C-alpha cells in the first residue's frame, strides 16, 4: 500500500485545488458537504445545473469520459483525486450521478454513434437529466425476472408495464429501460434495452412519499408507450449484457458514498454536546462507541487505500472493493443513529435551515436504510462475495434455463 500521491498525482491535485479555489467556496472545518438534506430543496436543481455547466466549460465535468464526449480522458485515480477535492468545497449534491456514472458509460459501450453524438454531451453538461427504469414490483434483486414488455410495431416498440423506485423520474428528460421482448427464451435471454423520452404519451409518474417527507423516487406506469427502434441500445433480446454494464457502474458509484456527515463530524458533535455540564465526549460509554466507529472507519479507509494503490499503479482493484458498500452503509446508519441519540430531542429536527447539523444527521439516519438496498442489498453483496471472492458453491437457480413464460409467478403477479 502507498499512502502518498506520486509527483504526477500531487501536480494534478494542485491543479484541481487551484481551479476549485477560484470557482467555489471551501468548507469551513465545522461545515459538512451538502448531502441528502438539500437534494430536494427548491433551487438545488438549478444550482446543480449551473455548477455542472461551469465545470463542463472548464473541462472538469465527467473527467474520466473520453475527450470526444466532453471529458478529459482522466485516469481512475485522477477521478478519485477530483472527488476528494471537490468534496472539500460547498458544491451541490450530484443529482446527475445516475446518468453520468451509469447510463452514459452504458451508451458509450453499447450505443451506436448517432446515440453517442445525440445524448452524451447534454448529459455531461447536466442539461438533460436521466433516470434508470430497471426495478419492478417483482423484479429487484432478481432483475432478470422483469415483466414490463416491449412489442415491435413497424418502426416502433410498444411498452406496457410498471417500474418502481425510479430515482428522479419526475424531473428527468430521458430514461433507460429494460424490457421483456421474448417470453419464450430463458429470463436473461429475452431482454432488450431502450432509451425512452419521459414525456411520451402513456407514461404516468407517481412520486412515492418517503419517511423523510420527500419524494426522491417514483412509480412509473407504461401504457402503450411508443419508442422508436432508433432508441434501442442493445441488440434485440441481448439487453442483459448492457444491463450488467449499468449495474457494474452503479455498484462502483454507490460504493463511493454520498456526502453528508462522517466520523470526524461525529467526534465534533460529541465534543460540542453537553451532558450534565460536561462534554459528552468525556463520557466513557460515548468514548467506547466512538472507538468502535473509529476502528471500522479506519478499516474501511485502509481497505479503500488498497483499491487506490491498485488504481494508481494502473492495475484492476481486487475483491476489497466489494467490501466498501457492505461495511460502509451499515456503519453510516449506526453512526447516524448514535448522533441522533446524542442530540436528544433536537436530533429529531429535519429543517436544514433552522438546524443544519441536526438536519444533516437526521436525514442521513432516515436515508441510510435505503443505501443498504440501492445498488445491491446486503444479502446480495454477501452472495457475490461468497461466490466470486470466497468461491463457495453458487446459489441454486432453478429458473435460469427454462423459458421465462414457464417460470411460476408469485401471488403478486
Ligand atoms: C434509495 C434507492 C434508490 C433507488 N433507485 C432506483 C432507480 O433509480 N432505478 C431502479 O430501477 N431501481 C432503483 N432502486 C431499487 C433497487 O435497485 C432495489 O431496491 C434493489 O435492487 C432491491 O430490490 P427490491 O427492493 O425489489 O428487493 P427484493 O429483491 O425483493 O429483496 C427483498 C429482500 O430479500 C432479499 N433477497 C432477495 N434475493 C435474495 C437472494 N438471492 N439471497 C438472499 N437474500 C435475497 C434482499 O436482500 C432483501 O432483503 C432504488 C432503491 C433505493 C433504496
Coordinates of N, CA, C and O in Angstrom, one line a residue, residues 174-330:
X174 N -34.9 12.0 -20.0 CA -34.8 10.7 -20.6 C -34.7 9.6 -19.5 O -34.2 9.8 -18.4
X175 N -35.1 8.4 -19.9 CA -34.9 7.2 -19.0 C -34.3 6.1 -19.9 O -34.4 6.0 -21.1
X176 N -33.6 5.2 -19.1 CA -33.1 4.0 -19.8 C -33.8 2.8 -19.2 O -33.9 2.6 -18.0
X177 N -34.5 2.0 -20.1 CA -35.4 1.0 -19.6 C -35.0 -0.4 -20.2 O -34.6 -0.5 -21.3
X178 N -35.2 -1.4 -19.3 CA -35.0 -2.8 -19.7 C -36.4 -3.4 -19.8 O -37.2 -3.3 -18.9
X179 N -36.6 -4.2 -20.9 CA -38.0 -4.7 -21.1 C -37.9 -6.2 -21.6 O -36.9 -6.6 -22.1
X180 N -39.0 -6.9 -21.4 CA -39.1 -8.3 -21.9 C -39.6 -8.3 -23.3 O -40.6 -7.7 -23.7
X181 N -38.7 -8.8 -24.2 CA -39.1 -8.9 -25.6 C -39.3 -10.3 -26.2 O -39.8 -10.5 -27.3
X182 N -38.9 -11.3 -25.4 CA -39.2 -12.7 -25.8 C -39.4 -13.5 -24.5 O -38.5 -13.9 -23.9
X183 N -40.7 -13.8 -24.3 CA -41.0 -14.6 -23.1 C -40.8 -16.1 -23.3 O -40.9 -16.9 -22.4
X184 N -40.5 -16.5 -24.6 CA -40.2 -17.9 -24.8 C -38.7 -18.3 -24.5 O -38.4 -19.5 -24.4
X185 N -37.9 -17.3 -24.4 CA -36.5 -17.5 -24.1 C -36.3 -17.5 -22.6 O -37.1 -17.0 -21.8
X186 N -35.2 -18.2 -22.1 CA -34.9 -18.1 -20.6 C -34.7 -16.6 -20.2 O -34.5 -15.7 -21.1
X187 N -34.9 -16.4 -18.9 CA -35.1 -15.0 -18.5 C -34.0 -14.0 -18.9 O -34.3 -12.8 -19.2
X188 N -32.8 -14.4 -18.9 CA -31.7 -13.4 -19.2 C -31.6 -13.2 -20.7 O -30.9 -12.3 -21.2
X189 N -32.3 -14.1 -21.5 CA -32.1 -14.0 -23.0 C -33.2 -13.4 -23.8 O -33.1 -13.3 -25.0
X190 N -34.2 -12.8 -23.1 CA -35.3 -12.2 -23.8 C -35.5 -10.8 -23.4 O -36.6 -10.3 -23.4
X191 N -34.4 -10.1 -23.1 CA -34.5 -8.7 -22.6 C -33.9 -7.7 -23.6 O -32.8 -8.0 -24.2
X192 N -34.5 -6.6 -23.8 CA -34.0 -5.5 -24.7 C -34.0 -4.2 -24.0 O -34.9 -3.9 -23.2
X193 N -33.0 -3.4 -24.3 CA -32.6 -2.2 -23.6 C -32.9 -1.0 -24.5 O -32.4 -0.9 -25.6
X194 N -33.7 0.0 -24.0 CA -34.1 1.2 -24.8 C -33.8 2.5 -24.0 O -33.8 2.5 -22.8
X195 N -33.8 3.6 -24.8 CA -33.8 4.9 -24.3 C -35.3 5.4 -24.5 O -35.8 5.3 -25.6
X196 N -35.9 6.0 -23.4 CA -37.3 6.4 -23.6 C -37.4 7.9 -23.1 O -36.8 8.3 -22.2
X197 N -38.2 8.6 -24.0 CA -38.5 10.0 -23.6 C -39.5 10.1 -22.5 O -40.6 9.5 -22.7
X198 N -39.2 10.6 -21.4 CA -40.0 10.6 -20.2 C -41.3 11.4 -20.4 O -42.2 11.3 -19.6
X199 N -41.4 12.2 -21.4 CA -42.6 13.0 -21.7 C -43.5 12.2 -22.7 O -44.5 12.8 -23.2
X200 N -43.2 11.0 -23.1 CA -44.0 10.3 -24.1 C -45.4 10.1 -23.6 O -45.6 9.8 -22.4
X201 N -46.4 10.1 -24.5 CA -47.8 9.8 -24.1 C -47.9 8.4 -23.5 O -47.2 7.5 -24.1
X202 N -48.6 8.2 -22.5 CA -48.8 6.8 -21.9 C -47.9 6.6 -20.7 O -48.0 5.6 -20.0
X203 N -47.0 7.6 -20.4 CA -46.2 7.4 -19.2 C -46.8 8.2 -18.0 O -47.1 9.3 -18.2
X204 N -47.1 7.5 -16.9 CA -47.6 8.1 -15.7 C -46.6 8.0 -14.6 O -46.2 6.9 -14.3
X205 N -46.2 9.1 -14.0 CA -45.2 9.1 -12.9 C -45.9 9.4 -11.6 O -46.5 10.5 -11.5
X206 N -45.8 8.5 -10.6 CA -46.4 8.7 -9.3 C -45.3 8.8 -8.3 O -44.8 7.7 -7.9
X207 N -45.0 10.0 -7.7 CA -44.0 10.0 -6.7 C -44.3 9.2 -5.4 O -45.5 9.1 -5.1
X208 N -43.3 8.6 -4.8 CA -43.5 7.8 -3.6 C -43.1 8.7 -2.4 O -41.9 9.1 -2.4
X209 N -43.9 8.9 -1.4 CA -43.5 9.7 -0.3 C -42.7 8.8 0.7 O -43.1 7.7 1.1
X210 N -41.5 9.4 1.0 CA -40.6 8.6 1.9 C -40.7 9.0 3.3 O -41.3 10.0 3.6
X211 N -40.0 8.3 4.2 CA -40.0 8.5 5.6 C -39.5 9.9 6.0 O -40.0 10.5 6.9
X212 N -38.7 10.5 5.1 CA -38.2 11.9 5.4 C -39.1 13.0 4.8 O -38.7 14.1 4.8
X213 N -40.2 12.6 4.3 CA -41.2 13.5 3.8 C -41.0 13.9 2.3 O -41.9 14.5 1.8
X214 N -39.9 13.6 1.7 CA -39.7 14.0 0.3 C -39.9 12.8 -0.6 O -40.2 11.7 -0.1
X215 N -39.9 13.1 -1.9 CA -40.2 12.0 -2.9 C -39.0 11.9 -3.8 O -39.0 12.5 -4.9
X216 N -38.0 11.2 -3.4 CA -36.8 11.0 -4.2 C -37.1 10.1 -5.4 O -36.5 10.2 -6.5
X217 N -38.0 9.1 -5.1 CA -38.2 8.2 -6.2 C -39.7 8.0 -6.5 O -40.6 8.5 -5.7
X218 N -40.0 7.2 -7.5 CA -41.4 7.1 -8.1 C -41.8 5.8 -8.5 O -40.9 4.9 -8.8
X219 N -43.1 5.6 -8.7 CA -43.6 4.5 -9.5 C -43.8 5.1 -10.9 O -44.2 6.2 -11.1
X220 N -43.5 4.3 -12.0 CA -43.7 4.8 -13.4 C -44.5 3.7 -14.1 O -44.0 2.6 -14.2
X221 N -45.6 4.1 -14.6 CA -46.5 3.2 -15.3 C -46.4 3.5 -16.8 O -46.5 4.6 -17.3
X222 N -46.4 2.4 -17.6 CA -46.3 2.5 -19.1 C -47.6 1.9 -19.7 O -47.8 0.7 -19.4
X223 N -48.3 2.7 -20.4 CA -49.5 2.1 -21.1 C -49.4 2.5 -22.6 O -49.4 3.6 -23.0
X224 N -49.1 1.4 -23.4 CA -48.9 1.6 -24.9 C -48.0 2.8 -25.2 O -48.3 3.6 -26.1
X225 N -46.9 2.8 -24.6 CA -45.9 3.9 -24.8 C -45.0 3.5 -26.0 O -44.5 2.4 -26.1
X226 N -45.0 4.4 -27.1 CA -44.3 4.1 -28.3 C -42.8 4.6 -28.2 O -42.6 5.8 -27.9
X227 N -41.9 3.7 -28.5 CA -40.5 4.1 -28.5 C -39.9 3.7 -29.9 O -40.1 2.6 -30.3
X228 N -39.3 4.7 -30.6 CA -38.8 4.3 -31.9 C -37.6 3.3 -31.8 O -36.9 3.3 -30.9
X229 N -37.5 2.5 -32.9 CA -36.5 1.5 -32.9 C -35.1 2.1 -32.8 O -34.1 1.6 -32.3
X230 N -35.0 3.4 -33.3 CA -33.7 4.1 -33.2 C -33.3 4.3 -31.8 O -32.1 4.6 -31.6
X231 N -34.2 4.2 -30.8 CA -33.8 4.3 -29.4 C -33.4 3.0 -28.8 O -33.2 3.0 -27.6
X232 N -33.3 2.0 -29.6 CA -32.8 0.7 -29.0 C -31.3 0.7 -28.8 O -30.6 1.1 -29.7
X233 N -30.9 0.4 -27.5 CA -29.5 0.5 -27.2 C -28.8 -0.9 -27.4 O -27.6 -0.9 -27.9
X234 N -29.5 -1.9 -27.2 CA -28.9 -3.3 -27.3 C -29.5 -4.0 -28.6 O -30.4 -3.5 -29.1
X235 N -28.8 -5.1 -29.0 CA -29.5 -5.9 -30.0 C -30.8 -6.5 -29.4 O -30.9 -6.5 -28.1
X236 N -31.7 -6.9 -30.3 CA -33.0 -7.4 -29.8 C -32.7 -8.7 -28.9 O -31.9 -9.5 -29.4
X237 N -33.3 -8.7 -27.8 CA -33.1 -9.9 -26.8 C -31.7 -10.0 -26.2 O -31.5 -11.0 -25.6
X238 N -30.8 -9.1 -26.5 CA -29.5 -9.2 -25.9 C -29.2 -8.0 -25.0 O -28.0 -7.6 -24.8
X239 N -30.3 -7.5 -24.3 CA -30.1 -6.4 -23.4 C -29.5 -6.7 -22.1 O -29.1 -5.8 -21.4
X240 N -29.4 -8.0 -21.7 CA -28.8 -8.3 -20.4 C -27.4 -7.8 -20.2 O -27.0 -7.3 -19.1
X241 N -26.6 -7.9 -21.2 CA -25.2 -7.6 -21.1 C -25.1 -6.0 -20.9 O -24.3 -5.5 -20.2
X242 N -26.0 -5.3 -21.6 CA -26.0 -3.8 -21.4 C -26.4 -3.5 -20.0 O -25.9 -2.6 -19.3
X243 N -27.4 -4.2 -19.5 CA -27.9 -4.0 -18.1 C -26.8 -4.3 -17.1 O -26.6 -3.5 -16.1
X244 N -26.0 -5.3 -17.4 CA -24.9 -5.6 -16.5 C -23.8 -4.5 -16.5 O -23.3 -4.1 -15.4
X245 N -23.6 -3.9 -17.6 CA -22.7 -2.7 -17.7 C -23.2 -1.6 -16.8 O -22.5 -1.0 -16.0
X246 N -24.5 -1.3 -16.8 CA -25.1 -0.3 -16.0 C -24.9 -0.7 -14.5 O -24.5 0.1 -13.7
X247 N -25.2 -1.9 -14.2 CA -25.2 -2.4 -12.8 C -23.8 -2.3 -12.2 O -23.5 -2.0 -11.1
X248 N -22.8 -2.7 -13.0 CA -21.4 -2.7 -12.6 C -21.0 -1.2 -12.3 O -20.3 -1.0 -11.3
X249 N -21.4 -0.3 -13.1 CA -21.1 1.1 -12.9 C -21.8 1.6 -11.7 O -21.3 2.5 -10.9
X250 N -23.0 1.1 -11.4 CA -23.8 1.5 -10.3 C -23.1 1.2 -9.0 O -23.0 2.0 -8.1
X251 N -22.7 -0.1 -8.9 CA -22.1 -0.5 -7.6 C -20.8 0.3 -7.3 O -20.6 0.7 -6.2
X252 N -20.1 0.6 -8.4 CA -18.8 1.3 -8.2 C -19.2 2.7 -7.7 O -18.5 3.3 -6.8
X253 N -20.2 3.4 -8.3 CA -20.5 4.7 -7.9 C -21.1 4.8 -6.5 O -20.8 5.7 -5.7
X254 N -22.0 3.9 -6.1 CA -22.6 3.9 -4.8 C -21.6 3.6 -3.7 O -21.6 4.2 -2.7
X255 N -20.6 2.7 -4.0 CA -19.6 2.4 -3.0 C -18.8 3.6 -2.5 O -18.3 3.6 -1.4
X256 N -18.8 4.6 -3.4 CA -18.0 5.8 -3.0 C -18.6 6.7 -2.0 O -18.0 7.7 -1.6
X257 N -19.9 6.4 -1.5 CA -20.5 7.2 -0.5 C -21.3 8.4 -1.2 O -21.3 8.5 -2.4
X258 N -21.9 9.2 -0.3 CA -22.8 10.2 -0.9 C -22.9 11.5 -0.1 O -24.0 11.9 0.3
X259 N -21.8 12.1 0.3 CA -21.8 13.3 1.0 C -22.3 13.1 2.4 O -22.4 12.0 2.9
X260 N -22.7 14.2 3.1 CA -23.2 14.1 4.5 C -22.2 13.9 5.5 O -21.0 13.8 5.2
X261 N -22.6 14.0 6.8 CA -21.6 13.9 7.9 C -20.9 12.5 8.0 O -21.5 11.5 7.7
X262 N -19.7 12.5 8.6 CA -19.0 11.3 8.8 C -18.3 11.2 10.2 O -18.8 12.0 11.1
X263 N -17.3 10.4 10.4 CA -16.8 10.1 11.7 C -16.3 11.4 12.4 O -16.5 11.7 13.6
X264 N -15.5 12.2 11.6 CA -14.9 13.5 12.2 C -16.0 14.4 12.7 O -15.9 15.0 13.8
X265 N -17.1 14.4 12.0 CA -18.3 15.3 12.4 C -18.9 14.7 13.7 O -19.4 15.5 14.5
X266 N -18.9 13.4 13.8 CA -19.5 12.8 15.0 C -18.7 13.1 16.2 O -19.2 13.4 17.3
X267 N -17.3 13.1 16.1 CA -16.5 13.4 17.2 C -16.7 14.9 17.6 O -16.8 15.3 18.8
X268 N -16.9 15.8 16.6 CA -17.1 17.2 16.9 C -18.4 17.3 17.6 O -18.5 18.1 18.6
X269 N -19.4 16.6 17.2 CA -20.7 16.7 17.8 C -20.6 16.3 19.3 O -21.2 16.9 20.2
X270 N -19.9 15.2 19.5 CA -19.7 14.7 20.9 C -19.0 15.7 21.8 O -19.3 15.9 23.0
X271 N -18.1 16.4 21.1 CA -17.3 17.5 21.9 C -18.2 18.7 22.2 O -18.2 19.2 23.3
X272 N -19.1 19.0 21.3 CA -20.0 20.2 21.4 C -21.2 19.9 22.2 O -21.9 20.8 22.7
X273 N -21.6 18.6 22.4 CA -22.8 18.3 23.1 C -22.5 18.2 24.6 O -21.6 17.6 25.0
X274 N -23.4 18.9 25.4 CA -23.1 18.9 26.8 C -24.1 18.0 27.6 O -25.3 18.0 27.3
X275 N -23.5 17.1 28.4 CA -24.3 16.2 29.3 C -23.9 16.5 30.7 O -22.7 16.4 31.1
X276 N -24.9 16.9 31.5 CA -24.6 17.2 33.0 C -23.5 18.1 33.1 O -22.6 17.9 33.9
X277 N -23.4 19.1 32.3 CA -22.4 20.2 32.4 C -21.1 19.8 31.8 O -20.1 20.6 32.0
X278 N -20.9 18.7 31.3 CA -19.6 18.3 30.7 C -19.8 17.8 29.2 O -20.9 17.3 28.9
X279 N -18.8 18.0 28.4 CA -18.9 17.5 27.0 C -19.2 16.0 27.0 O -18.6 15.2 27.8
X280 N -20.1 15.6 26.1 CA -20.4 14.1 26.0 C -19.2 13.3 25.7 O -19.1 12.1 26.0
X281 N -18.2 13.9 25.0 CA -17.0 13.2 24.6 C -16.3 12.7 25.8 O -15.5 11.7 25.7
X282 N -16.5 13.2 27.0 CA -15.8 12.8 28.2 C -16.5 11.5 28.8 O -15.9 10.9 29.7
X283 N -17.7 11.2 28.4 CA -18.4 10.1 29.0 C -17.8 8.8 28.4 O -17.6 8.6 27.2
X284 N -17.4 7.8 29.3 CA -16.7 6.6 28.9 C -17.5 5.8 27.9 O -17.0 5.2 27.0
X285 N -18.9 5.7 28.1 CA -19.7 4.9 27.2 C -19.7 5.6 25.8 O -19.6 4.8 24.8
X286 N -19.7 6.9 25.7 CA -19.6 7.6 24.4 C -18.3 7.3 23.8 O -18.2 7.0 22.6
X287 N -17.2 7.4 24.6 CA -15.9 7.2 24.0 C -15.7 5.8 23.5 O -15.1 5.5 22.4
X288 N -16.4 4.8 24.2 CA -16.3 3.4 23.7 C -16.9 3.2 22.3 O -16.4 2.6 21.4
X289 N -18.2 3.8 22.2 CA -18.9 3.8 20.9 C -18.0 4.4 19.8 O -17.9 3.9 18.7
X290 N -17.5 5.6 20.1 CA -16.7 6.3 19.1 C -15.4 5.5 18.7 O -15.1 5.4 17.5
X291 N -14.8 4.8 19.7 CA -13.7 4.0 19.4 C -14.0 2.9 18.4 O -13.3 2.6 17.5
X292 N -15.2 2.3 18.7 CA -15.6 1.2 17.8 C -15.9 1.7 16.3 O -15.5 1.1 15.4
X293 N -16.5 2.9 16.3 CA -16.8 3.5 14.9 C -15.4 3.8 14.3 O -15.2 3.7 13.0
X294 N -14.5 4.3 15.1 CA -13.2 4.7 14.5 C -12.5 3.5 13.9 O -11.9 3.6 12.8
X295 N -12.5 2.4 14.6 CA -11.8 1.2 14.2 C -12.4 0.8 12.8 O -11.7 0.5 11.9
X296 N -13.8 0.8 12.7 CA -14.4 0.3 11.4 C -14.1 1.3 10.3 O -13.8 1.0 9.2
X297 N -14.2 2.7 10.7 CA -13.9 3.7 9.7 C -12.5 3.5 9.1 O -12.2 3.6 7.9
X298 N -11.5 3.3 10.1 CA -10.1 3.2 9.6 C -9.9 1.9 8.8 O -9.2 1.9 7.8
X299 N -10.6 0.8 9.2 CA -10.5 -0.4 8.4 C -11.0 -0.2 7.0 O -10.4 -0.6 6.0
X300 N -12.1 0.6 6.9 CA -12.6 0.9 5.5 C -11.7 1.8 4.8 O -11.5 1.6 3.6
X301 N -11.1 2.8 5.5 CA -10.3 3.7 4.8 C -9.0 3.0 4.3 O -8.7 3.2 3.1
X302 N -8.4 2.1 5.1 CA -7.2 1.5 4.6 C -7.5 0.4 3.5 O -6.8 0.2 2.6
X303 N -8.7 -0.1 3.6 CA -9.1 -1.1 2.6 C -9.3 -0.3 1.3 O -8.9 -0.7 0.2
X304 N -9.9 1.0 1.4 CA -10.0 1.8 0.2 C -8.7 2.2 -0.4 O -8.5 2.3 -1.6
X305 N -7.6 2.4 0.5 CA -6.3 2.7 0.0 C -5.7 1.6 -0.8 O -5.0 1.8 -1.7
X306 N -6.1 0.3 -0.5 CA -5.6 -0.8 -1.3 C -6.2 -0.6 -2.8 O -5.5 -0.8 -3.7
X307 N -7.5 -0.3 -2.8 CA -8.1 0.0 -4.1 C -7.4 1.1 -4.8 O -7.0 1.0 -6.0
X308 N -7.1 2.2 -4.1 CA -6.5 3.4 -4.7 C -5.1 3.0 -5.2 O -4.6 3.5 -6.2
X309 N -4.3 2.3 -4.4 CA -3.0 1.9 -4.8 C -3.0 1.1 -6.1 O -2.2 1.3 -7.0
X310 N -4.0 0.2 -6.2 CA -4.1 -0.6 -7.4 C -4.4 0.3 -8.6 O -3.8 0.2 -9.6
X311 N -5.3 1.3 -8.4 CA -5.7 2.2 -9.5 C -4.5 3.0 -9.8 O -4.2 3.3 -11.0
X312 N -3.8 3.5 -8.8 CA -2.6 4.4 -9.0 C -1.5 3.6 -9.9 O -0.8 4.2 -10.7
X313 N -1.4 2.3 -9.6 CA -0.4 1.5 -10.4 C -1.0 1.0 -11.7 O -0.3 0.3 -12.4
X314 N -2.2 1.4 -12.0 CA -2.8 1.0 -13.3 C -3.3 -0.4 -13.3 O -3.5 -1.0 -14.4
X315 N -3.5 -1.0 -12.1 CA -4.0 -2.4 -12.1 C -5.4 -2.4 -11.7 O -5.9 -1.4 -11.1
X316 N -6.1 -3.6 -11.9 CA -7.5 -3.7 -11.5 C -7.6 -4.0 -10.0 O -7.0 -4.9 -9.5
X317 N -8.5 -3.2 -9.3 CA -8.6 -3.5 -7.8 C -9.2 -4.9 -7.6 O -9.9 -5.4 -8.4
X318 N -8.8 -5.5 -6.5 CA -9.2 -6.8 -6.2 C -10.5 -6.9 -5.4 O -11.2 -5.9 -5.4
X319 N -10.8 -8.0 -4.7 CA -12.1 -8.1 -4.0 C -12.4 -7.1 -3.0 O -13.5 -6.9 -2.6
X320 N -11.3 -6.4 -2.5 CA -11.6 -5.4 -1.4 C -12.6 -4.4 -1.8 O -13.3 -3.8 -0.9
X321 N -12.8 -4.1 -3.1 CA -13.7 -3.1 -3.5 C -15.2 -3.5 -3.2 O -16.1 -2.7 -3.1
X322 N -15.4 -4.9 -3.1 CA -16.8 -5.3 -2.8 C -17.2 -5.0 -1.3 O -18.4 -5.0 -1.0
X323 N -16.1 -4.8 -0.5 CA -16.4 -4.6 0.9 C -17.0 -3.2 1.2 O -17.7 -3.1 2.2
X324 N -16.6 -2.2 0.4 CA -16.9 -0.8 0.7 C -18.4 -0.6 1.1 O -18.7 -0.1 2.1
X325 N -19.3 -1.0 0.2 CA -20.7 -0.7 0.5 C -21.3 -1.6 1.6 O -22.0 -1.2 2.4
X326 N -20.8 -2.9 1.6 CA -21.4 -3.8 2.6 C -21.0 -3.4 4.1 O -21.8 -3.6 5.0
X327 N -19.8 -2.8 4.2 CA -19.4 -2.4 5.6 C -19.8 -0.9 5.8 O -20.2 -0.5 6.8
X328 N -19.6 -0.1 4.7 CA -19.8 1.3 4.8 C -21.2 1.7 5.1 O -21.5 2.6 5.9
X329 N -22.2 1.1 4.4 CA -23.6 1.5 4.6 C -24.1 1.3 6.0 O -24.7 2.2 6.6
X330 N -23.9 0.1 6.6 CA -24.4 -0.1 8.0 C -23.6 0.8 9.0 O -24.2 1.3 9.9

